């Protein structure tokens, strides 16, 4: 908060909770015109709650806010100082938490419910050959950490939304209950 650079928000990752707080991703530049582009402009996650606040990163230059719950907790993913991408949870009281991964070099959080359960996808290594990698959907909570949902078909899955019944929306994991 305070003297923030001019920005414009980009979608579709702009979300609103019942308290009117807004989270999403913004580009730290002026909006593009027909003759210009924001290519290369840094992107940062944000939380608007009585002003504008840019979320910290996990050591890299950019991050992306993807969802907010009614407690004001924001999830997304951030570049790390090592050049990878990691899922995060921002809590107004506890700050930024790196959610880790499933053995690969990237993870992305896309939704958080009111039970503070987070879903997304993370890179997994499929065999002893580190070049064989894919994405698996995950669920994360403070008690159990990140848990691999696996797949229903093939080697790939992604989770993009969840609810309080622990139902997960994904093109490969439609309406499955995980308790």
Short mmCIF file of C-alpha atoms in Angstrom, two decimals:
data_model
loop_
_atom_site.label_atom_id
_atom_site.label_comp_id
_atom_site.label_asym_id
_atom_site.label_seq_id
_atom_site.Cartn_x
_atom_site.Cartn_y
_atom_site.Cartn_z
CA UNK A 1 0.00 0.00 0.00
CA UNK A 2 1.01 3.56 -0.43
CA UNK A 3 2.78 4.96 -3.48
CA UNK A 4 2.11 2.15 -5.91
CA UNK A 5 3.13 2.41 -9.57
CA UNK A 6 0.36 2.87 -12.10
CA UNK A 7 -1.09 -0.44 -13.10
CA UNK A 8 -3.90 -2.12 -14.88
CA UNK A 9 -5.43 -5.42 -13.84
CA UNK A 10 -5.55 -8.36 -16.17
CA UNK A 11 -8.02 -11.25 -16.19
CA UNK A 12 -9.42 -13.76 -15.92
CA UNK A 13 -7.67 -14.07 -12.56
CA UNK A 14 -9.47 -11.25 -10.76
CA UNK A 15 -11.61 -12.46 -7.88
CA UNK A 16 -13.84 -10.81 -5.27
CA UNK A 17 -14.87 -12.09 -1.85
CA UNK A 18 -17.98 -11.33 0.25
CA UNK A 19 -16.14 -8.51 2.08
CA UNK A 20 -15.39 -6.65 -1.16
CA UNK A 21 -11.69 -7.51 -1.17
CA UNK A 22 -10.28 -8.03 -4.65
CA UNK A 23 -7.30 -10.18 -5.61
CA UNK A 24 -5.70 -10.82 -8.96
CA UNK A 25 -2.76 -10.04 -11.18
CA UNK A 26 -1.70 -6.66 -12.44
CA UNK A 27 0.84 -5.43 -14.93
CA UNK A 28 3.07 -2.70 -13.50
CA UNK A 29 2.79 -0.34 -16.44
CA UNK A 30 0.26 1.68 -18.35
CA UNK A 31 -2.39 -0.19 -20.32
CA UNK A 32 -1.22 -1.14 -23.80
CA UNK A 33 -2.39 0.84 -26.80
CA UNK A 34 -2.72 -0.40 -30.35
CA UNK A 35 0.86 0.66 -31.00
CA UNK A 36 2.37 -0.56 -27.73
CA UNK A 37 2.60 -3.72 -25.74
CA UNK A 38 3.22 -4.65 -22.12
CA UNK A 39 5.47 -7.48 -23.22
CA UNK A 40 8.22 -7.71 -20.63
CA UNK A 41 6.40 -5.55 -18.08
CA UNK A 42 6.49 -7.15 -14.62
CA UNK A 43 3.30 -8.85 -13.43
CA UNK A 44 2.45 -8.91 -9.72
CA UNK A 45 -0.32 -10.35 -7.61
CA UNK A 46 -2.39 -7.83 -5.65
CA UNK A 47 -4.91 -7.56 -2.86
CA UNK A 48 -7.20 -4.53 -2.68
CA UNK A 49 -8.45 -3.99 0.85
CA UNK A 50 -8.74 -0.33 1.91
CA UNK A 51 -6.15 0.61 -0.71
CA UNK A 52 -3.93 -1.29 -3.10
CA UNK A 53 -1.26 -3.71 -2.02
CA UNK A 54 1.22 -5.63 -4.12
CA UNK A 55 1.90 -9.12 -2.83
CA UNK A 56 5.50 -10.10 -2.15
CA UNK A 57 7.16 -12.73 -4.33
CA UNK A 58 9.05 -15.87 -3.37
CA UNK A 59 12.31 -14.26 -4.44
CA UNK A 60 11.63 -13.83 -8.16
CA UNK A 61 10.50 -10.76 -10.08
CA UNK A 62 6.87 -11.74 -10.70
CA UNK A 63 3.88 -13.45 -9.15
CA UNK A 64 0.26 -14.02 -10.07
CA UNK A 65 -2.74 -13.84 -7.72
CA UNK A 66 -5.49 -16.24 -8.75
CA UNK A 67 -8.14 -16.48 -5.99
CA UNK A 68 -9.27 -15.09 -2.62
CA UNK A 69 -11.50 -16.51 0.11
CA UNK A 70 -13.68 -14.65 2.63
CA UNK A 71 -10.85 -14.59 5.20
CA UNK A 72 -8.82 -12.43 2.78
CA UNK A 73 -6.35 -15.22 2.01
CA UNK A 74 -4.96 -15.05 -1.51
CA UNK A 75 -3.46 -17.93 -3.51
CA UNK A 76 -1.44 -17.91 -6.70
CA UNK A 77 2.05 -18.68 -7.90
CA UNK A 78 5.36 -16.85 -7.87
CA UNK A 79 8.72 -16.97 -9.52
CA UNK A 80 11.37 -18.09 -7.04
CA UNK A 81 14.95 -16.91 -6.67
CA UNK A 82 16.03 -20.19 -8.29
CA UNK A 83 14.04 -19.48 -11.46
CA UNK A 84 11.24 -21.95 -10.77
CA UNK A 85 7.56 -21.26 -10.09
CA UNK A 86 5.91 -22.15 -6.79
CA UNK A 87 2.35 -22.02 -5.46
CA UNK A 88 1.77 -19.62 -2.56
CA UNK A 89 -0.72 -18.70 0.13
CA UNK A 90 -0.87 -15.11 1.34
CA UNK A 91 -2.53 -14.72 4.73
CA UNK A 92 -3.12 -11.19 6.10
CA UNK A 93 -1.80 -12.28 9.53
CA UNK A 94 0.95 -14.72 8.55
CA UNK A 95 2.24 -13.26 5.27
CA UNK A 96 3.42 -15.31 2.28
CA UNK A 97 3.86 -19.10 2.46
CA UNK A 98 5.54 -21.22 -0.22
CA UNK A 99 3.31 -24.30 -0.66
CA UNK A 100 6.09 -26.43 -2.15
CA UNK A 101 5.54 -28.99 -4.87
CA UNK A 102 5.29 -32.65 -5.85
CA UNK A 103 8.92 -33.26 -6.79
CA UNK A 104 9.13 -31.21 -9.99
CA UNK A 105 10.23 -27.62 -10.50
CA UNK A 106 6.84 -25.86 -10.57
CA UNK A 107 3.50 -25.62 -8.79
CA UNK A 108 0.50 -23.33 -9.32
CA UNK A 109 -2.38 -22.64 -6.89
CA UNK A 110 -5.70 -21.62 -8.44
CA UNK A 111 -8.40 -21.73 -5.74
CA UNK A 112 -8.91 -21.57 -1.97
CA UNK A 113 -12.15 -22.40 -0.18
CA UNK A 114 -13.49 -21.28 3.20
CA UNK A 115 -11.91 -24.37 4.85
CA UNK A 116 -8.52 -22.98 3.74
CA UNK A 117 -8.02 -25.90 1.33
CA UNK A 118 -6.08 -24.94 -1.78
CA UNK A 119 -6.13 -26.69 -5.16
CA UNK A 120 -3.92 -26.35 -8.20
CA UNK A 121 -1.39 -28.41 -10.11
CA UNK A 122 2.28 -29.21 -9.75
CA UNK A 123 4.96 -30.79 -11.87
CA UNK A 124 5.75 -34.42 -11.14
CA UNK A 125 8.60 -36.60 -12.38
CA UNK A 126 7.13 -39.70 -14.01
CA UNK A 127 10.11 -42.05 -13.78
CA UNK A 128 13.76 -42.21 -12.90
CA UNK A 129 14.39 -40.12 -16.03
CA UNK A 130 14.06 -36.49 -14.80
CA UNK A 131 13.11 -35.41 -18.34
CA UNK A 132 9.79 -37.30 -18.12
CA UNK A 133 7.54 -34.81 -16.34
CA UNK A 134 3.87 -33.94 -16.25
CA UNK A 135 1.31 -32.05 -14.15
CA UNK A 136 -0.83 -33.53 -11.36
CA UNK A 137 -3.69 -31.85 -9.53
CA UNK A 138 -3.13 -31.27 -5.81
CA UNK A 139 -4.96 -30.24 -2.66
CA UNK A 140 -3.09 -28.42 0.13
CA UNK A 141 -4.04 -27.61 3.70
CA UNK A 142 -2.02 -26.53 6.73
CA UNK A 143 -2.37 -29.94 8.42
CA UNK A 144 -1.48 -32.28 5.54
CA UNK A 145 0.54 -30.07 3.20
CA UNK A 146 0.39 -30.80 -0.54
CA UNK A 147 -1.29 -34.05 -1.56
CA UNK A 148 -1.21 -35.45 -5.11
CA UNK A 149 -4.67 -36.19 -6.58
CA UNK A 150 -3.10 -38.35 -9.27
CA UNK A 151 -4.99 -38.79 -12.53
CA UNK A 152 -8.02 -40.61 -13.84
CA UNK A 153 -6.67 -41.08 -17.35
CA UNK A 154 -3.10 -40.85 -18.56
CA UNK A 155 -0.42 -38.89 -16.72
CA UNK A 156 -1.93 -35.38 -16.57
CA UNK A 157 -4.42 -33.56 -14.33
CA UNK A 158 -5.07 -30.01 -13.16
CA UNK A 159 -7.44 -28.58 -10.52
CA UNK A 160 -8.84 -25.08 -10.98
CA UNK A 161 -11.60 -24.70 -8.37
CA UNK A 162 -12.97 -26.27 -5.18
CA UNK A 163 -15.78 -25.81 -2.68
CA UNK A 164 -16.49 -26.54 0.97
CA UNK A 165 -17.58 -30.09 0.11
CA UNK A 166 -14.05 -30.72 -1.16
CA UNK A 167 -15.37 -31.15 -4.68
CA UNK A 168 -12.79 -30.23 -7.31
CA UNK A 169 -13.35 -28.89 -10.83
CA UNK A 170 -10.98 -30.00 -13.58
CA UNK A 171 -11.35 -31.37 -17.06
CA UNK A 172 -9.95 -34.69 -15.79
CA UNK A 173 -11.24 -34.62 -12.17
CA UNK A 174 -14.88 -33.56 -12.45
CA UNK A 175 -16.92 -33.45 -9.23
CA UNK A 176 -14.89 -35.95 -7.25
CA UNK A 177 -15.09 -36.02 -3.46
CA UNK A 178 -11.78 -36.27 -1.60
CA UNK A 179 -12.06 -36.48 2.16
#
